[in-house]
Amino acid sequence: MKRRTAVLISGRGSNMVALIAAAAAPDYPAEIVLVLSNIEDAAGLETARRAGIEAWAIPHTPFGRDRAAHEAELDAALRAADVELVCLAGYMRVLTPFLVGRWEGRMLNIHPSLLPSFPGLHTHQRALDAGVRLHGCSVHLVSAELDGGPIVAQAAVPVLPDDTEDTLAARVLVQEHRIYPLALAALAGGAVARPDAAAALANPCSAVG
Ligand code: GRF
């Protein structure tokens, strides 16, 4: 039985597309059954619908500062769809302890840096500014600490001398699309045993490309 999985997005949803494509394989252990966005006109919603997946927005703006009330709506939608696992994929809202607690051990996030370096925003520019020679992306279980949960998969890319924020982001994105499906498969297949574990036993997910 494939694990029923939802993807939360705020924008174009290219990681969502990678997950949908991977989940189409008969032997993939998860299926994408629902896509939710906090942004009404997120491009990824239409992309998901075109792929035959239920997708709609639950905008955060009507809730003002009441983040937990917005999250309660999200949570209700996830539960109504019998969702078991959640993938944050470019979902640009910081979660409160409410939603984190509800989905502990069952919610993944993709972050465009080699965590624990560069949590938060503008990771590619910060990597360039710091002069690092390796950059990359991480998929981690969501915990109460922003971008701080146990790492499930990572991939590294070189930082080249003439890189701009855009060229570096594009190189990282290729790897995001590769490792997010691997990480979801690991979680859905039971290879990520405990929320507090450092993830899968083997590490098939690292690469320098
Ligand atoms: C990705 O780089 C992801 O790591 C970051 O936001 C971007 C979302 O891209 N959190 P997309 O919407 O999946 O194309």
PDB file of C-alpha atoms and ligand atoms in Angstrom:
ATOM      1  CA  MET A   1       0.000   0.000   0.000  1.00  0.00           C
ATOM      2  CA  LYS A   2       1.365   3.380  -0.993  1.00  0.00           C
ATOM      3  CA  ARG A   3       1.445   5.929   1.826  1.00  0.00           C
ATOM      4  CA  ARG A   4      -0.971   8.777   1.213  1.00  0.00           C
ATOM      5  CA  THR A   5       1.114  11.928   0.948  1.00  0.00           C
ATOM      6  CA  ALA A   6       0.340  15.633   0.680  1.00  0.00           C
ATOM      7  CA  VAL A   7       2.635  18.345  -0.644  1.00  0.00           C
ATOM      8  CA  LEU A   8       2.489  21.910   0.677  1.00  0.00           C
ATOM      9  CA  ILE A   9       3.722  24.625  -1.674  1.00  0.00           C
ATOM     10  CA  SER A  10       3.799  28.395  -2.001  1.00  0.00           C
ATOM     11  CA  GLY A  11       5.081  28.838  -5.545  1.00  0.00           C
ATOM     12  CA  ARG A  12       6.035  27.121  -8.779  1.00  0.00           C
ATOM     13  CA  GLY A  13       6.226  23.651  -7.266  1.00  0.00           C
ATOM     14  CA  SER A  14       9.103  22.108  -9.174  1.00  0.00           C
ATOM     15  CA  ASN A  15       9.959  19.866  -6.219  1.00  0.00           C
ATOM     16  CA  MET A  16       6.300  18.889  -6.064  1.00  0.00           C
ATOM     17  CA  VAL A  17       6.533  17.878  -9.734  1.00  0.00           C
ATOM     18  CA  ALA A  18       9.580  15.725  -8.959  1.00  0.00           C
ATOM     19  CA  LEU A  19       7.650  13.992  -6.182  1.00  0.00           C
ATOM     20  CA  ILE A  20       4.600  13.446  -8.385  1.00  0.00           C
ATOM     21  CA  ALA A  21       6.783  11.990 -11.146  1.00  0.00           C
ATOM     22  CA  ALA A  22       8.575   9.624  -8.773  1.00  0.00           C
ATOM     23  CA  ALA A  23       5.338   8.545  -7.124  1.00  0.00           C
ATOM     24  CA  ALA A  24       3.926   7.505 -10.490  1.00  0.00           C
ATOM     25  CA  ALA A  25       6.207   4.462 -10.472  1.00  0.00           C
ATOM     26  CA  PRO A  26       4.228   1.392  -9.401  1.00  0.00           C
ATOM     27  CA  ASP A  27       6.801   0.359  -6.806  1.00  0.00           C
ATOM     28  CA  TYR A  28       7.227   3.801  -5.228  1.00  0.00           C
ATOM     29  CA  PRO A  29       6.034   3.591  -1.610  1.00  0.00           C
ATOM     30  CA  ALA A  30       4.083   6.883  -1.554  1.00  0.00           C
ATOM     31  CA  GLU A  31       1.344   8.476  -3.651  1.00  0.00           C
ATOM     32  CA  ILE A  32       0.645  12.190  -3.867  1.00  0.00           C
ATOM     33  CA  VAL A  33      -3.040  12.606  -3.079  1.00  0.00           C
ATOM     34  CA  LEU A  34      -3.302  16.291  -2.194  1.00  0.00           C
ATOM     35  CA  VAL A  35      -1.486  19.567  -2.837  1.00  0.00           C
ATOM     36  CA  LEU A  36      -2.201  22.575  -0.630  1.00  0.00           C
ATOM     37  CA  SER A  37      -0.891  26.106  -0.861  1.00  0.00           C
ATOM     38  CA  ASN A  38      -1.103  29.170   1.331  1.00  0.00           C
ATOM     39  CA  ILE A  39      -0.949  31.266  -1.851  1.00  0.00           C
ATOM     40  CA  GLU A  40      -4.128  31.439  -3.903  1.00  0.00           C
ATOM     41  CA  ASP A  41      -2.451  31.765  -7.301  1.00  0.00           C
ATOM     42  CA  ALA A  42       0.585  29.561  -6.684  1.00  0.00           C
ATOM     43  CA  ALA A  43       1.549  28.221 -10.107  1.00  0.00           C
ATOM     44  CA  GLY A  44       2.089  24.752  -8.683  1.00  0.00           C
ATOM     45  CA  LEU A  45      -1.621  24.340  -7.899  1.00  0.00           C
ATOM     46  CA  GLU A  46      -2.561  24.342 -11.569  1.00  0.00           C
ATOM     47  CA  THR A  47       0.368  22.066 -12.358  1.00  0.00           C
ATOM     48  CA  ALA A  48      -0.880  19.579  -9.776  1.00  0.00           C
ATOM     49  CA  ARG A  49      -4.449  19.718 -11.092  1.00  0.00           C
ATOM     50  CA  ARG A  50      -3.191  19.046 -14.601  1.00  0.00           C
ATOM     51  CA  ALA A  51      -1.533  15.935 -13.185  1.00  0.00           C
ATOM     52  CA  GLY A  52      -4.904  14.850 -11.859  1.00  0.00           C
ATOM     53  CA  ILE A  53      -4.190  15.660  -8.220  1.00  0.00           C
ATOM     54  CA  GLU A  54      -6.587  17.454  -5.905  1.00  0.00           C
ATOM     55  CA  ALA A  55      -5.092  20.874  -5.222  1.00  0.00           C
ATOM     56  CA  TRP A  56      -6.378  23.995  -3.586  1.00  0.00           C
ATOM     57  CA  ALA A  57      -5.329  27.025  -1.597  1.00  0.00           C
ATOM     58  CA  ILE A  58      -5.926  27.787   2.041  1.00  0.00           C
ATOM     59  CA  PRO A  59      -4.720  31.406   2.121  1.00  0.00           C
ATOM     60  CA  HIS A  60      -3.100  32.574   5.325  1.00  0.00           C
ATOM     61  CA  THR A  61      -4.040  36.227   4.912  1.00  0.00           C
ATOM     62  CA  PRO A  62      -7.606  36.000   6.332  1.00  0.00           C
ATOM     63  CA  PHE A  63      -6.132  34.618   9.548  1.00  0.00           C
ATOM     64  CA  GLY A  64      -3.925  37.637  10.177  1.00  0.00           C
ATOM     65  CA  ARG A  65      -1.425  36.856  12.891  1.00  0.00           C
ATOM     66  CA  ASP A  66      -3.242  33.743  14.029  1.00  0.00           C
ATOM     67  CA  ARG A  67      -0.872  31.214  12.498  1.00  0.00           C
ATOM     68  CA  ALA A  68      -2.255  28.331  14.517  1.00  0.00           C
ATOM     69  CA  ALA A  69      -5.792  28.986  13.220  1.00  0.00           C
ATOM     70  CA  HIS A  70      -4.498  28.832   9.635  1.00  0.00           C
ATOM     71  CA  GLU A  71      -2.626  25.650  10.459  1.00  0.00           C
ATOM     72  CA  ALA A  72      -5.771  24.148  11.995  1.00  0.00           C
ATOM     73  CA  GLU A  73      -7.441  24.533   8.586  1.00  0.00           C
ATOM     74  CA  LEU A  74      -4.491  22.904   6.864  1.00  0.00           C
ATOM     75  CA  ASP A  75      -4.473  20.097   9.386  1.00  0.00           C
ATOM     76  CA  ALA A  76      -8.189  19.509   8.933  1.00  0.00           C
ATOM     77  CA  ALA A  77      -7.758  19.304   5.152  1.00  0.00           C
ATOM     78  CA  LEU A  78      -4.872  16.850   5.514  1.00  0.00           C
ATOM     79  CA  ARG A  79      -6.845  14.649   7.854  1.00  0.00           C
ATOM     80  CA  ALA A  80      -9.993  14.801   5.736  1.00  0.00           C
ATOM     81  CA  ALA A  81      -7.931  13.418   2.845  1.00  0.00           C
ATOM     82  CA  ASP A  82      -6.524  10.609   5.033  1.00  0.00           C
ATOM     83  CA  VAL A  83      -3.028  11.920   4.523  1.00  0.00           C
ATOM     84  CA  GLU A  84      -0.261  10.017   6.306  1.00  0.00           C
ATOM     85  CA  LEU A  85       2.844  11.946   5.249  1.00  0.00           C
ATOM     86  CA  VAL A  86       3.440  15.608   4.388  1.00  0.00           C
ATOM     87  CA  CYS A  87       6.166  17.124   2.202  1.00  0.00           C
ATOM     88  CA  LEU A  88       6.896  20.829   2.476  1.00  0.00           C
ATOM     89  CA  ALA A  89       8.174  21.876  -0.938  1.00  0.00           C
ATOM     90  CA  GLY A  90       8.861  25.571  -1.140  1.00  0.00           C
ATOM     91  CA  TYR A  91       6.198  26.200   1.509  1.00  0.00           C
ATOM     92  CA  MET A  92       7.193  29.652   2.688  1.00  0.00           C
ATOM     93  CA  ARG A  93       5.551  29.754   6.120  1.00  0.00           C
ATOM     94  CA  VAL A  94       7.279  29.079   9.409  1.00  0.00           C
ATOM     95  CA  LEU A  95       5.230  26.439  11.213  1.00  0.00           C
ATOM     96  CA  THR A  96       4.062  26.751  14.800  1.00  0.00           C
ATOM     97  CA  PRO A  97       4.542  23.976  17.365  1.00  0.00           C
ATOM     98  CA  PHE A  98       0.912  23.019  16.701  1.00  0.00           C
ATOM     99  CA  LEU A  99       1.384  21.709  13.152  1.00  0.00           C
ATOM    100  CA  VAL A 100       4.905  20.463  13.840  1.00  0.00           C
ATOM    101  CA  GLY A 101       3.590  18.434  16.768  1.00  0.00           C
ATOM    102  CA  ARG A 102       0.677  17.009  14.796  1.00  0.00           C
ATOM    103  CA  TRP A 103       2.978  15.679  12.072  1.00  0.00           C
ATOM    104  CA  GLU A 104       6.139  14.901  13.994  1.00  0.00           C
ATOM    105  CA  GLY A 105       8.124  12.188  12.255  1.00  0.00           C
ATOM    106  CA  ARG A 106       5.770  12.317   9.273  1.00  0.00           C
ATOM    107  CA  MET A 107       6.618  15.678   7.730  1.00  0.00           C
ATOM    108  CA  LEU A 108       9.625  16.421   5.497  1.00  0.00           C
ATOM    109  CA  ASN A 109      11.040  19.722   4.295  1.00  0.00           C
ATOM    110  CA  ILE A 110      13.533  20.495   1.551  1.00  0.00           C
ATOM    111  CA  HIS A 111      16.005  23.245   2.223  1.00  0.00           C
ATOM    112  CA  PRO A 112      18.438  24.690  -0.335  1.00  0.00           C
ATOM    113  CA  SER A 113      21.649  24.430   1.666  1.00  0.00           C
ATOM    114  CA  LEU A 114      23.844  21.831   3.302  1.00  0.00           C
ATOM    115  CA  LEU A 115      22.308  22.063   6.758  1.00  0.00           C
ATOM    116  CA  PRO A 116      23.225  22.960   9.408  1.00  0.00           C
ATOM    117  CA  SER A 117      24.870  25.669   7.284  1.00  0.00           C
ATOM    118  CA  PHE A 118      22.609  28.480   6.125  1.00  0.00           C
ATOM    119  CA  PRO A 119      19.207  27.824   7.654  1.00  0.00           C
ATOM    120  CA  GLY A 120      16.576  30.411   6.738  1.00  0.00           C
ATOM    121  CA  LEU A 121      16.345  32.490   3.569  1.00  0.00           C
ATOM    122  CA  HIS A 122      18.696  33.628   0.760  1.00  0.00           C
ATOM    123  CA  THR A 123      20.864  30.551   1.137  1.00  0.00           C
ATOM    124  CA  HIS A 124      22.577  30.752  -2.255  1.00  0.00           C
ATOM    125  CA  GLN A 125      23.709  34.353  -1.843  1.00  0.00           C
ATOM    126  CA  ARG A 126      24.856  33.621   1.686  1.00  0.00           C
ATOM    127  CA  ALA A 127      26.869  30.643   0.425  1.00  0.00           C
ATOM    128  CA  LEU A 128      28.520  32.874  -2.190  1.00  0.00           C
ATOM    129  CA  ASP A 129      29.212  35.576   0.392  1.00  0.00           C
ATOM    130  CA  ALA A 130      30.739  33.037   2.757  1.00  0.00           C
ATOM    131  CA  GLY A 131      33.066  31.759   0.022  1.00  0.00           C
ATOM    132  CA  VAL A 132      32.202  28.099   0.565  1.00  0.00           C
ATOM    133  CA  ARG A 133      33.385  25.721  -2.148  1.00  0.00           C
ATOM    134  CA  LEU A 134      30.575  23.228  -1.605  1.00  0.00           C
ATOM    135  CA  HIS A 135      26.893  24.030  -1.351  1.00  0.00           C
ATOM    136  CA  GLY A 136      23.805  21.899  -1.790  1.00  0.00           C
ATOM    137  CA  CYS A 137      20.467  20.875  -0.396  1.00  0.00           C
ATOM    138  CA  SER A 138      19.009  18.899   2.472  1.00  0.00           C
ATOM    139  CA  VAL A 139      15.797  17.031   3.163  1.00  0.00           C
ATOM    140  CA  HIS A 140      14.998  16.827   6.848  1.00  0.00           C
ATOM    141  CA  LEU A 141      12.218  15.853   9.170  1.00  0.00           C
ATOM    142  CA  VAL A 142      10.427  18.950  10.400  1.00  0.00           C
ATOM    143  CA  SER A 143      11.032  19.781  14.038  1.00  0.00           C
ATOM    144  CA  ALA A 144      10.313  22.771  16.228  1.00  0.00           C
ATOM    145  CA  GLU A 145      13.628  24.355  15.255  1.00  0.00           C
ATOM    146  CA  LEU A 146      13.553  26.151  11.877  1.00  0.00           C
ATOM    147  CA  ASP A 147      15.404  23.985   9.311  1.00  0.00           C
ATOM    148  CA  GLY A 148      16.772  22.049  12.269  1.00  0.00           C
ATOM    149  CA  GLY A 149      15.202  18.572  12.225  1.00  0.00           C
ATOM    150  CA  PRO A 150      17.015  15.281  11.602  1.00  0.00           C
ATOM    151  CA  ILE A 151      18.569  15.152   8.136  1.00  0.00           C
ATOM    152  CA  VAL A 152      17.302  12.399   5.848  1.00  0.00           C
ATOM    153  CA  ALA A 153      19.168  13.170   2.614  1.00  0.00           C
ATOM    154  CA  GLN A 154      21.703  15.652   1.314  1.00  0.00           C
ATOM    155  CA  ALA A 155      23.430  16.384  -1.963  1.00  0.00           C
ATOM    156  CA  ALA A 156      26.399  18.634  -2.558  1.00  0.00           C
ATOM    157  CA  VAL A 157      27.353  20.687  -5.588  1.00  0.00           C
ATOM    158  CA  PRO A 158      30.522  22.669  -6.297  1.00  0.00           C
ATOM    159  CA  VAL A 159      30.464  26.459  -6.116  1.00  0.00           C
ATOM    160  CA  LEU A 160      32.174  27.695  -9.280  1.00  0.00           C
ATOM    161  CA  PRO A 161      34.215  30.886  -9.521  1.00  0.00           C
ATOM    162  CA  ASP A 162      31.793  32.700 -11.821  1.00  0.00           C
ATOM    163  CA  ASP A 163      28.622  31.601 -10.051  1.00  0.00           C
ATOM    164  CA  THR A 164      25.782  34.012  -9.436  1.00  0.00           C
ATOM    165  CA  GLU A 165      22.912  33.410  -7.064  1.00  0.00           C
ATOM    166  CA  ASP A 166      20.869  32.177 -10.038  1.00  0.00           C
ATOM    167  CA  THR A 167      23.412  29.791 -11.514  1.00  0.00           C
ATOM    168  CA  LEU A 168      24.116  28.295  -8.113  1.00  0.00           C
ATOM    169  CA  ALA A 169      20.401  27.963  -7.334  1.00  0.00           C
ATOM    170  CA  ALA A 170      19.852  26.166 -10.647  1.00  0.00           C
ATOM    171  CA  ARG A 171      22.675  23.705  -9.924  1.00  0.00           C
ATOM    172  CA  VAL A 172      21.267  22.999  -6.461  1.00  0.00           C
ATOM    173  CA  LEU A 173      17.714  22.630  -7.773  1.00  0.00           C
ATOM    174  CA  VAL A 174      18.711  19.714 -10.011  1.00  0.00           C
ATOM    175  CA  GLN A 175      19.867  17.911  -6.886  1.00  0.00           C
ATOM    176  CA  GLU A 176      16.741  18.892  -4.934  1.00  0.00           C
ATOM    177  CA  HIS A 177      14.654  17.138  -7.552  1.00  0.00           C
ATOM    178  CA  ARG A 178      16.831  14.056  -7.197  1.00  0.00           C
ATOM    179  CA  ILE A 179      17.012  13.709  -3.422  1.00  0.00           C
ATOM    180  CA  TYR A 180      13.482  14.702  -2.394  1.00  0.00           C
ATOM    181  CA  PRO A 181      11.944  11.608  -4.006  1.00  0.00           C
ATOM    182  CA  LEU A 182      14.684   9.475  -2.421  1.00  0.00           C
ATOM    183  CA  ALA A 183      13.967  10.948   1.001  1.00  0.00           C
ATOM    184  CA  LEU A 184      10.201  10.510   0.717  1.00  0.00           C
ATOM    185  CA  ALA A 185      10.721   6.926  -0.398  1.00  0.00           C
ATOM    186  CA  ALA A 186      12.947   6.355   2.636  1.00  0.00           C
ATOM    187  CA  LEU A 187      10.323   7.780   5.002  1.00  0.00           C
ATOM    188  CA  ALA A 188       7.379   6.056   3.338  1.00  0.00           C
ATOM    189  CA  GLY A 189       9.258   2.768   3.154  1.00  0.00           C
ATOM    190  CA  GLY A 190      10.134   2.822   6.835  1.00  0.00           C
ATOM    191  CA  ALA A 191      13.868   3.455   6.444  1.00  0.00           C
ATOM    192  CA  VAL A 192      13.617   6.610   8.553  1.00  0.00           C
ATOM    193  CA  ALA A 193      12.821   4.738  11.692  1.00  0.00           C
ATOM    194  CA  ARG A 194      12.522   7.325  14.432  1.00  0.00           C
ATOM    195  CA  PRO A 195      11.921  11.067  14.364  1.00  0.00           C
ATOM    196  CA  ASP A 196      15.005  11.518  16.506  1.00  0.00           C
ATOM    197  CA  ALA A 197      17.211   9.234  14.432  1.00  0.00           C
ATOM    198  CA  ALA A 198      19.815  10.584  12.106  1.00  0.00           C
ATOM    199  CA  ALA A 199      17.939   8.985   9.213  1.00  0.00           C
ATOM    200  CA  ALA A 200      18.439   6.120   6.849  1.00  0.00           C
ATOM    201  CA  LEU A 201      21.150   3.618   7.656  1.00  0.00           C
ATOM    202  CA  ALA A 202      22.903   3.765   4.328  1.00  0.00           C
ATOM    203  CA  ASN A 203      23.386   7.092   2.636  1.00  0.00           C
ATOM    204  CA  PRO A 204      22.535   6.701  -1.026  1.00  0.00           C
ATOM    205  CA  CYS A 205      21.662  10.353  -1.346  1.00  0.00           C
ATOM    206  CA  SER A 206      24.895  12.286  -1.438  1.00  0.00           C
ATOM    207  CA  ALA A 207      26.450  13.443  -4.647  1.00  0.00           C
ATOM    208  CA  VAL A 208      28.806  15.984  -6.022  1.00  0.00           C
ATOM    209  CA  GLY A 209      27.484  16.838  -9.426  1.00  0.00           C
TER     210      GLY A 209
HETATM  211  C1  GRF B   1      13.408  25.282  -3.482  1.00  0.00           C
HETATM  212  O1  GRF B   1      14.699  25.742  -3.728  1.00  0.00           O
HETATM  213  C2  GRF B   1      13.272  24.799  -2.068  1.00  0.00           C
HETATM  214  O2  GRF B   1      14.412  24.180  -1.602  1.00  0.00           O
HETATM  215  C3  GRF B   1      13.047  26.109  -1.349  1.00  0.00           C
HETATM  216  O3  GRF B   1      12.207  26.851  -2.177  1.00  0.00           O
HETATM  217  C4  GRF B   1      12.400  26.426  -3.521  1.00  0.00           C
HETATM  218  C5  GRF B   1      11.065  25.981  -4.021  1.00  0.00           C
HETATM  219  O4  GRF B   1      11.097  25.646  -5.373  1.00  0.00           O
HETATM  220  N1  GRF B   1      12.530  25.875  -0.029  1.00  0.00           N
HETATM  221  P1  GRF B   1       9.890  24.874  -6.030  1.00  0.00           P
HETATM  222  O5  GRF B   1       8.610  25.624  -5.666  1.00  0.00           O
HETATM  223  O6  GRF B   1       9.881  23.476  -5.512  1.00  0.00           O
HETATM  224  O7  GRF B   1      10.164  24.948  -7.494  1.00  0.00           O
END
